[in-house]
mmCIF file of C-alpha atoms and ligand atoms in Angstrom:
data_model
loop_
_atom_site.group_PDB
_atom_site.id
_atom_site.type_symbol
_atom_site.label_atom_id
_atom_site.label_comp_id
_atom_site.label_asym_id
_atom_site.label_seq_id
_atom_site.Cartn_x
_atom_site.Cartn_y
_atom_site.Cartn_z
ATOM 1 C CA MET A 1 -0.114 -0.198 -0.026
ATOM 2 C CA GLY A 2 3.350 2.423 0.198
ATOM 3 C CA ILE A 3 2.318 5.868 1.707
ATOM 4 C CA PHE A 4 -1.707 5.357 1.804
ATOM 5 C CA SER A 5 -2.901 2.907 5.276
ATOM 6 C CA SER A 6 -5.780 1.648 3.058
ATOM 7 C CA LYS A 7 -7.060 1.105 0.266
ATOM 8 C CA ASN A 8 -10.376 3.236 1.080
ATOM 9 C CA HIS A 9 -8.026 6.005 2.192
ATOM 10 C CA LEU A 10 -6.665 5.911 -1.405
ATOM 11 C CA ASN A 11 -10.314 5.795 -3.420
ATOM 12 C CA GLU A 12 -11.806 8.417 -1.498
ATOM 13 C CA ASN A 13 -9.410 10.860 -2.520
ATOM 14 C CA MET A 14 -10.214 9.806 -6.136
ATOM 15 C CA LEU A 15 -13.082 10.005 -8.338
ATOM 16 C CA PRO A 16 -14.934 6.697 -9.201
ATOM 17 C CA GLU A 17 -15.953 5.785 -12.361
ATOM 18 C CA THR A 18 -19.255 6.689 -12.735
ATOM 19 C CA LEU A 19 -20.397 9.769 -11.777
ATOM 20 C CA PRO A 20 -23.757 11.337 -11.277
ATOM 21 C CA GLY A 21 -24.554 13.826 -13.897
ATOM 22 C CA HIS A 22 -27.374 16.092 -11.785
ATOM 23 C CA VAL A 23 -26.633 16.185 -8.263
ATOM 24 C CA ALA A 24 -28.900 17.492 -6.315
ATOM 25 C CA ILE A 25 -28.235 19.273 -2.592
ATOM 26 C CA ILE A 26 -30.484 20.075 0.853
ATOM 27 C CA MET A 27 -27.945 22.572 2.102
ATOM 28 C CA ASP A 28 -28.826 22.133 5.561
ATOM 29 C CA GLY A 29 -27.224 22.952 9.488
ATOM 30 C CA ASN A 30 -25.821 26.577 8.944
ATOM 31 C CA GLY A 31 -27.639 27.953 11.844
ATOM 32 C CA ARG A 32 -26.183 24.499 14.256
ATOM 33 C CA TRP A 33 -22.701 25.082 12.445
ATOM 34 C CA ALA A 34 -22.863 28.717 14.348
ATOM 35 C CA LYS A 35 -24.358 28.196 17.319
ATOM 36 C CA LYS A 36 -21.635 25.130 18.308
ATOM 37 C CA ARG A 37 -19.024 28.331 17.882
ATOM 38 C CA GLY A 38 -21.477 30.969 19.990
ATOM 39 C CA LEU A 39 -22.096 32.867 16.861
ATOM 40 C CA PRO A 40 -25.123 33.976 15.588
ATOM 41 C CA ARG A 41 -26.851 31.822 13.129
ATOM 42 C CA THR A 42 -26.237 34.389 10.093
ATOM 43 C CA ALA A 43 -22.995 33.922 11.086
ATOM 44 C CA GLY A 44 -23.591 30.445 9.495
ATOM 45 C CA HIS A 45 -25.726 31.500 6.422
ATOM 46 C CA SER A 46 -22.614 33.554 5.568
ATOM 47 C CA LYS A 47 -20.379 30.708 5.795
ATOM 48 C CA GLY A 48 -22.893 28.201 4.118
ATOM 49 C CA VAL A 49 -22.266 30.673 0.682
ATOM 50 C CA LYS A 50 -18.270 29.789 0.699
ATOM 51 C CA THR A 51 -19.176 26.543 0.932
ATOM 52 C CA PHE A 52 -21.581 26.693 -1.579
ATOM 53 C CA GLU A 53 -19.414 28.081 -4.348
ATOM 54 C CA ASP A 54 -16.809 25.596 -2.911
ATOM 55 C CA VAL A 55 -18.750 22.743 -3.369
ATOM 56 C CA VAL A 56 -20.461 23.769 -6.566
ATOM 57 C CA GLU A 57 -17.439 24.007 -8.380
ATOM 58 C CA MET A 58 -16.004 20.794 -6.997
ATOM 59 C CA CYS A 59 -19.067 18.825 -8.901
ATOM 60 C CA PHE A 60 -18.277 20.568 -11.812
ATOM 61 C CA THR A 61 -14.473 20.072 -12.123
ATOM 62 C CA ALA A 62 -15.533 16.256 -11.339
ATOM 63 C CA GLY A 63 -17.277 15.942 -14.157
ATOM 64 C CA VAL A 64 -21.232 16.617 -12.899
ATOM 65 C CA ASN A 65 -23.338 18.268 -15.638
ATOM 66 C CA THR A 66 -25.802 19.656 -13.401
ATOM 67 C CA VAL A 67 -26.569 20.371 -9.553
ATOM 68 C CA THR A 68 -30.032 21.509 -8.471
ATOM 69 C CA VAL A 69 -29.131 23.232 -4.773
ATOM 70 C CA TYR A 70 -32.018 24.175 -2.538
ATOM 71 C CA ALA A 71 -31.158 27.405 -0.801
ATOM 72 C CA PHE A 72 -34.369 28.923 0.290
ATOM 73 C CA SER A 73 -38.004 26.955 0.927
ATOM 74 C CA THR A 74 -41.254 28.403 0.271
ATOM 75 C CA GLU A 75 -41.961 27.486 4.635
ATOM 76 C CA ASN A 76 -38.349 28.866 5.429
ATOM 77 C CA TRP A 77 -40.782 32.009 5.145
ATOM 78 C CA LYS A 78 -41.389 31.028 9.353
ATOM 79 C CA ARG A 79 -38.242 32.357 10.433
ATOM 80 C CA PRO A 80 -37.772 35.584 12.007
ATOM 81 C CA ASP A 81 -37.870 37.965 9.759
ATOM 82 C CA SER A 82 -34.283 39.443 10.734
ATOM 83 C CA GLU A 83 -33.117 36.043 9.093
ATOM 84 C CA VAL A 84 -35.483 35.879 6.598
ATOM 85 C CA GLN A 85 -34.134 39.285 5.198
ATOM 86 C CA TYR A 86 -30.127 38.507 5.891
ATOM 87 C CA ILE A 87 -30.696 35.018 3.643
ATOM 88 C CA LEU A 88 -32.558 36.894 0.488
ATOM 89 C CA LYS A 89 -29.682 39.735 0.724
ATOM 90 C CA LEU A 90 -26.964 37.046 0.796
ATOM 91 C CA LEU A 91 -28.839 35.514 -1.936
ATOM 92 C CA ASP A 92 -28.856 39.096 -3.639
ATOM 93 C CA GLU A 93 -25.353 40.364 -3.422
ATOM 94 C CA TYR A 94 -24.294 36.917 -4.050
ATOM 95 C CA LEU A 95 -26.002 36.724 -7.906
ATOM 96 C CA ASP A 96 -24.258 39.168 -8.811
ATOM 97 C CA ILE A 97 -20.969 36.692 -8.321
ATOM 98 C CA CYS A 98 -22.261 34.351 -9.144
ATOM 99 C CA VAL A 99 -23.127 35.331 -12.960
ATOM 100 C CA GLU A 100 -19.877 36.235 -13.777
ATOM 101 C CA LYS A 101 -18.443 32.988 -12.188
ATOM 102 C CA CYS A 102 -20.464 31.065 -14.166
ATOM 103 C CA LEU A 103 -20.163 33.049 -17.476
ATOM 104 C CA LYS A 104 -16.166 32.107 -17.016
ATOM 105 C CA LYS A 105 -16.927 28.452 -16.221
ATOM 106 C CA GLY A 106 -19.592 27.783 -18.847
ATOM 107 C CA ILE A 107 -22.349 27.134 -16.469
ATOM 108 C CA ARG A 108 -25.995 28.002 -17.062
ATOM 109 C CA MET A 109 -27.729 29.481 -14.389
ATOM 110 C CA ARG A 110 -31.346 28.889 -13.642
ATOM 111 C CA ILE A 111 -33.281 30.124 -10.466
ATOM 112 C CA ILE A 112 -35.977 27.646 -9.919
ATOM 113 C CA GLY A 113 -39.334 28.672 -7.165
ATOM 114 C CA ASP A 114 -41.737 31.334 -7.125
ATOM 115 C CA ARG A 115 -39.777 34.416 -7.765
ATOM 116 C CA SER A 116 -42.879 36.663 -7.607
ATOM 117 C CA ILE A 117 -43.417 37.341 -4.708
ATOM 118 C CA LEU A 118 -39.339 38.932 -4.569
ATOM 119 C CA PRO A 119 -38.057 42.064 -4.671
ATOM 120 C CA ALA A 120 -38.264 43.327 -7.666
ATOM 121 C CA GLU A 121 -34.592 44.224 -7.694
ATOM 122 C CA MET A 122 -33.855 40.787 -7.602
ATOM 123 C CA ILE A 123 -36.410 39.131 -10.031
ATOM 124 C CA GLN A 124 -34.350 41.585 -12.295
ATOM 125 C CA LYS A 125 -31.007 40.463 -11.559
ATOM 126 C CA MET A 126 -32.608 36.773 -11.168
ATOM 127 C CA ASN A 127 -33.856 37.286 -14.868
ATOM 128 C CA ASP A 128 -30.569 38.662 -16.459
ATOM 129 C CA SER A 129 -28.197 36.014 -14.557
ATOM 130 C CA GLU A 130 -30.574 33.445 -16.549
ATOM 131 C CA GLU A 131 -29.959 35.602 -20.311
ATOM 132 C CA LYS A 132 -26.594 36.022 -19.949
ATOM 133 C CA THR A 133 -25.898 32.587 -18.916
ATOM 134 C CA ALA A 134 -28.408 31.229 -21.259
ATOM 135 C CA HIS A 135 -26.278 29.722 -23.942
ATOM 136 C CA LEU A 136 -23.646 27.787 -21.676
ATOM 137 C CA HIS A 137 -23.682 24.107 -21.413
ATOM 138 C CA TYR A 138 -23.459 23.583 -17.627
ATOM 139 C CA ASN A 139 -26.261 23.537 -15.572
ATOM 140 C CA LEU A 140 -26.514 25.402 -12.124
ATOM 141 C CA ASN A 141 -30.277 25.668 -10.661
ATOM 142 C CA VAL A 142 -30.472 28.051 -7.371
ATOM 143 C CA ALA A 143 -33.908 26.991 -5.729
ATOM 144 C CA ILE A 144 -35.290 30.244 -3.788
ATOM 145 C CA ASN A 145 -38.341 30.077 -2.545
ATOM 146 C CA TYR A 146 -39.091 26.493 -4.076
ATOM 147 C CA GLY A 147 -41.177 24.224 -2.698
ATOM 148 C CA SER A 148 -42.677 20.555 -4.526
ATOM 149 C CA ARG A 149 -45.685 21.284 -3.372
ATOM 150 C CA ALA A 150 -46.229 24.784 -4.588
ATOM 151 C CA GLU A 151 -44.163 23.617 -8.107
ATOM 152 C CA ILE A 152 -46.307 20.685 -9.127
ATOM 153 C CA CYS A 153 -49.910 23.318 -8.642
ATOM 154 C CA HIS A 154 -47.612 25.422 -10.697
ATOM 155 C CA ALA A 155 -47.709 22.890 -13.068
ATOM 156 C CA VAL A 156 -50.942 21.208 -13.186
ATOM 157 C CA ASN A 157 -52.465 25.204 -13.175
ATOM 158 C CA SER A 158 -50.569 26.331 -16.164
ATOM 159 C CA LEU A 159 -51.784 22.839 -18.176
ATOM 160 C CA ILE A 160 -55.111 23.471 -16.650
ATOM 161 C CA ALA A 161 -54.712 27.009 -18.173
ATOM 162 C CA ASP A 162 -54.243 25.646 -21.616
ATOM 163 C CA GLY A 163 -57.060 23.848 -21.704
ATOM 164 C CA LYS A 164 -55.630 20.496 -20.887
ATOM 165 C CA THR A 165 -58.542 18.272 -19.798
ATOM 166 C CA GLU A 166 -56.136 15.378 -18.961
ATOM 167 C CA ILE A 167 -52.978 15.371 -17.829
ATOM 168 C CA THR A 168 -50.164 13.024 -18.051
ATOM 169 C CA GLU A 169 -46.870 12.266 -16.396
ATOM 170 C CA ALA A 170 -45.101 13.601 -19.027
ATOM 171 C CA ASP A 171 -47.375 16.899 -19.256
ATOM 172 C CA ILE A 172 -46.337 17.739 -15.793
ATOM 173 C CA SER A 173 -42.603 17.066 -16.078
ATOM 174 C CA SER A 174 -42.816 19.263 -19.025
ATOM 175 C CA ARG A 175 -44.063 22.067 -16.656
ATOM 176 C CA LEU A 176 -41.524 22.015 -13.471
ATOM 177 C CA TYR A 177 -39.341 24.478 -13.012
ATOM 178 C CA THR A 178 -36.392 21.596 -13.713
ATOM 179 C CA ALA A 179 -38.209 20.584 -17.125
ATOM 180 C CA PRO A 180 -35.318 21.816 -19.063
ATOM 181 C CA VAL A 181 -32.631 19.892 -16.784
ATOM 182 C CA GLY A 182 -34.804 16.536 -15.979
ATOM 183 C CA ASP A 183 -34.625 14.678 -12.714
ATOM 184 C CA PRO A 184 -31.529 14.031 -10.274
ATOM 185 C CA ASP A 185 -29.594 11.015 -9.937
ATOM 186 C CA LEU A 186 -28.517 12.156 -6.628
ATOM 187 C CA ILE A 187 -29.604 14.068 -3.520
ATOM 188 C CA ILE A 188 -27.306 14.906 -0.761
ATOM 189 C CA ARG A 189 -28.751 16.458 2.550
ATOM 190 C CA THR A 190 -26.301 17.486 5.311
ATOM 191 C CA GLY A 191 -27.146 18.012 8.377
ATOM 192 C CA GLY A 192 -28.518 14.404 9.867
ATOM 193 C CA GLU A 193 -32.095 15.004 9.177
ATOM 194 C CA ILE A 194 -33.556 12.308 6.802
ATOM 195 C CA ARG A 195 -35.878 14.063 4.996
ATOM 196 C CA LEU A 196 -37.001 15.596 1.732
ATOM 197 C CA SER A 197 -38.657 18.986 3.240
ATOM 198 C CA ASN A 198 -40.767 19.883 -0.178
ATOM 199 C CA TYR A 199 -37.620 19.458 -2.143
ATOM 200 C CA LEU A 200 -37.528 17.886 -6.071
ATOM 201 C CA MET A 201 -40.657 15.462 -4.212
ATOM 202 C CA TRP A 202 -41.870 15.065 -7.988
ATOM 203 C CA GLN A 203 -38.329 14.431 -9.306
ATOM 204 C CA ALA A 204 -36.649 12.490 -6.520
ATOM 205 C CA SER A 205 -39.276 9.020 -7.622
ATOM 206 C CA TYR A 206 -35.943 7.538 -8.641
ATOM 207 C CA ALA A 207 -32.827 9.486 -7.373
ATOM 208 C CA GLU A 208 -30.246 8.148 -4.917
ATOM 209 C CA PHE A 209 -30.148 9.396 -1.524
ATOM 210 C CA TYR A 210 -26.549 10.137 0.640
ATOM 211 C CA PHE A 211 -27.415 11.974 3.945
ATOM 212 C CA THR A 212 -24.751 13.329 6.236
ATOM 213 C CA ASP A 213 -24.354 14.535 9.774
ATOM 214 C CA THR A 214 -22.106 17.205 8.570
ATOM 215 C CA LEU A 215 -23.317 20.492 8.446
ATOM 216 C CA TRP A 216 -23.332 22.486 5.479
ATOM 217 C CA PRO A 217 -20.189 24.825 6.220
ATOM 218 C CA ASP A 218 -18.147 21.925 7.262
ATOM 219 C CA PHE A 219 -18.818 19.915 4.046
ATOM 220 C CA GLY A 220 -16.062 19.452 1.833
ATOM 221 C CA LYS A 221 -14.193 17.334 -0.445
ATOM 222 C CA LYS A 222 -13.503 14.150 0.731
ATOM 223 C CA ASP A 223 -17.851 14.339 1.868
ATOM 224 C CA LEU A 224 -18.603 14.870 -1.699
ATOM 225 C CA TYR A 225 -16.065 12.083 -2.876
ATOM 226 C CA LYS A 226 -17.825 9.906 -0.282
ATOM 227 C CA ALA A 227 -20.994 10.608 -1.427
ATOM 228 C CA PHE A 228 -19.995 9.577 -5.267
ATOM 229 C CA HIS A 229 -18.526 6.552 -4.249
ATOM 230 C CA LYS A 230 -21.607 5.321 -2.921
ATOM 231 C CA PHE A 231 -23.804 6.479 -5.973
ATOM 232 C CA ALA A 232 -20.736 4.595 -8.188
ATOM 233 C CA LYS A 233 -21.562 0.923 -5.842
ATOM 234 C CA THR A 234 -25.619 1.833 -6.401
ATOM 235 C CA HIS A 235 -27.471 -0.823 -8.584
ATOM 236 C CA ARG A 236 -30.283 1.802 -10.097
ATOM 237 C CA ARG A 237 -32.809 -0.811 -11.345
ATOM 238 C CA PHE A 238 -35.913 1.778 -12.156
ATOM 239 C CA GLY A 239 -38.208 -0.669 -11.491
ATOM 240 C CA GLY A 240 -36.760 -3.473 -13.686
ATOM 241 C CA LEU A 241 -33.673 -6.486 -13.612
HETATM 242 C C1 IPE B 1 -30.084 25.119 5.674
HETATM 243 O O1 IPE B 1 -29.664 25.747 7.039
HETATM 244 C C2 IPE B 1 -30.462 26.636 5.499
HETATM 245 C C3 IPE B 1 -31.372 27.463 5.050
HETATM 246 C C4 IPE B 1 -32.701 26.564 5.406
HETATM 247 C C5 IPE B 1 -31.238 28.616 4.431
HETATM 248 P P1 IPE B 1 -30.352 26.121 8.595
HETATM 249 O O2 IPE B 1 -30.368 28.076 8.361
HETATM 250 O O3 IPE B 1 -31.826 25.457 8.477
HETATM 251 O O4 IPE B 1 -29.776 25.172 9.489
HETATM 252 P P2 IPE B 1 -29.937 24.433 10.822
HETATM 253 O O5 IPE B 1 -30.944 23.205 10.489
HETATM 254 O O6 IPE B 1 -31.312 25.865 11.352
HETATM 255 O O7 IPE B 1 -28.462 24.318 11.563
HETATM 256 C C1 IPE B 2 -34.309 22.849 4.406
HETATM 257 O O1 IPE B 2 -33.639 23.032 5.255
HETATM 258 C C2 IPE B 2 -34.320 23.840 3.258
HETATM 259 C C3 IPE B 2 -32.531 24.182 3.227
HETATM 260 C C4 IPE B 2 -31.465 23.685 3.206
HETATM 261 C C5 IPE B 2 -33.114 25.413 1.402
HETATM 262 P P1 IPE B 2 -35.242 23.293 6.394
HETATM 263 O O2 IPE B 2 -34.014 23.730 7.737
HETATM 264 O O3 IPE B 2 -35.285 24.173 6.261
HETATM 265 O O4 IPE B 2 -35.657 21.719 6.530
HETATM 266 P P2 IPE B 2 -36.464 21.430 8.059
HETATM 267 O O5 IPE B 2 -36.932 22.617 8.695
HETATM 268 O O6 IPE B 2 -35.448 20.828 9.049
HETATM 269 O O7 IPE B 2 -37.190 20.441 8.052
HETATM 270 MG MG1 MG B 3 -32.422 23.307 9.089
#
């Protein structure tokens, strides 16, 4: 084994042969990360943005084609207004940085969720970042004011508005915010909870799951590669043999 203590140690730092094409991430645990350090929850969100930048870059460098991250849910409005405003301001500021990075790296940005109730300038920024990057190959989807149930209702209502009276699975899939990028192959959730919290419920039908206790601001390359290795070992049957 030479300088490596075990085969596992060697593997963890290398990419497996099979990678998920589309990775979705529930970035949870920012508040607890801050609390553990005696910091305000907002400090966890700031650190979380840095982790987000790093992990997204690691995914694309590894060879993943699409990354879909959960940044703010339709239920997160229940939090104290000061925290909600802080998160939205962080996201708003980050949009500017993100679009520049995406342009450099060949990544198409999409914001998924109901943007209509967000501040007008933020909506403008979202529209601009999507337009500016629309010609690029890789996909980064950021879920802001996103909820799976709301997304499915929105899809069905848009079909009704078009006069549809009988709706197929393909119809619904075609009207989801994720229609252009399809379903995730792997869903990662940090922060220890084993639940979807209203994220990509339709799209998750045949996704593989990777749950870790690691809090989002602590999530790094080692954790990401562990998730990739677990994914690579899975035999996906999609109901067949
Ligand atoms: C995830 O971290 C970020 C958002 C939901 C916006 P949390 O803020 O939920 O952190 P915990 O789960 O309370 O630790
Ligand atoms: C899910 O985390 C939402 C995001 C990561 C944006 P939450 O912290 O809101 O989920 P619950 O409340 O623990 O289910
Ligand atoms: Mg949480």
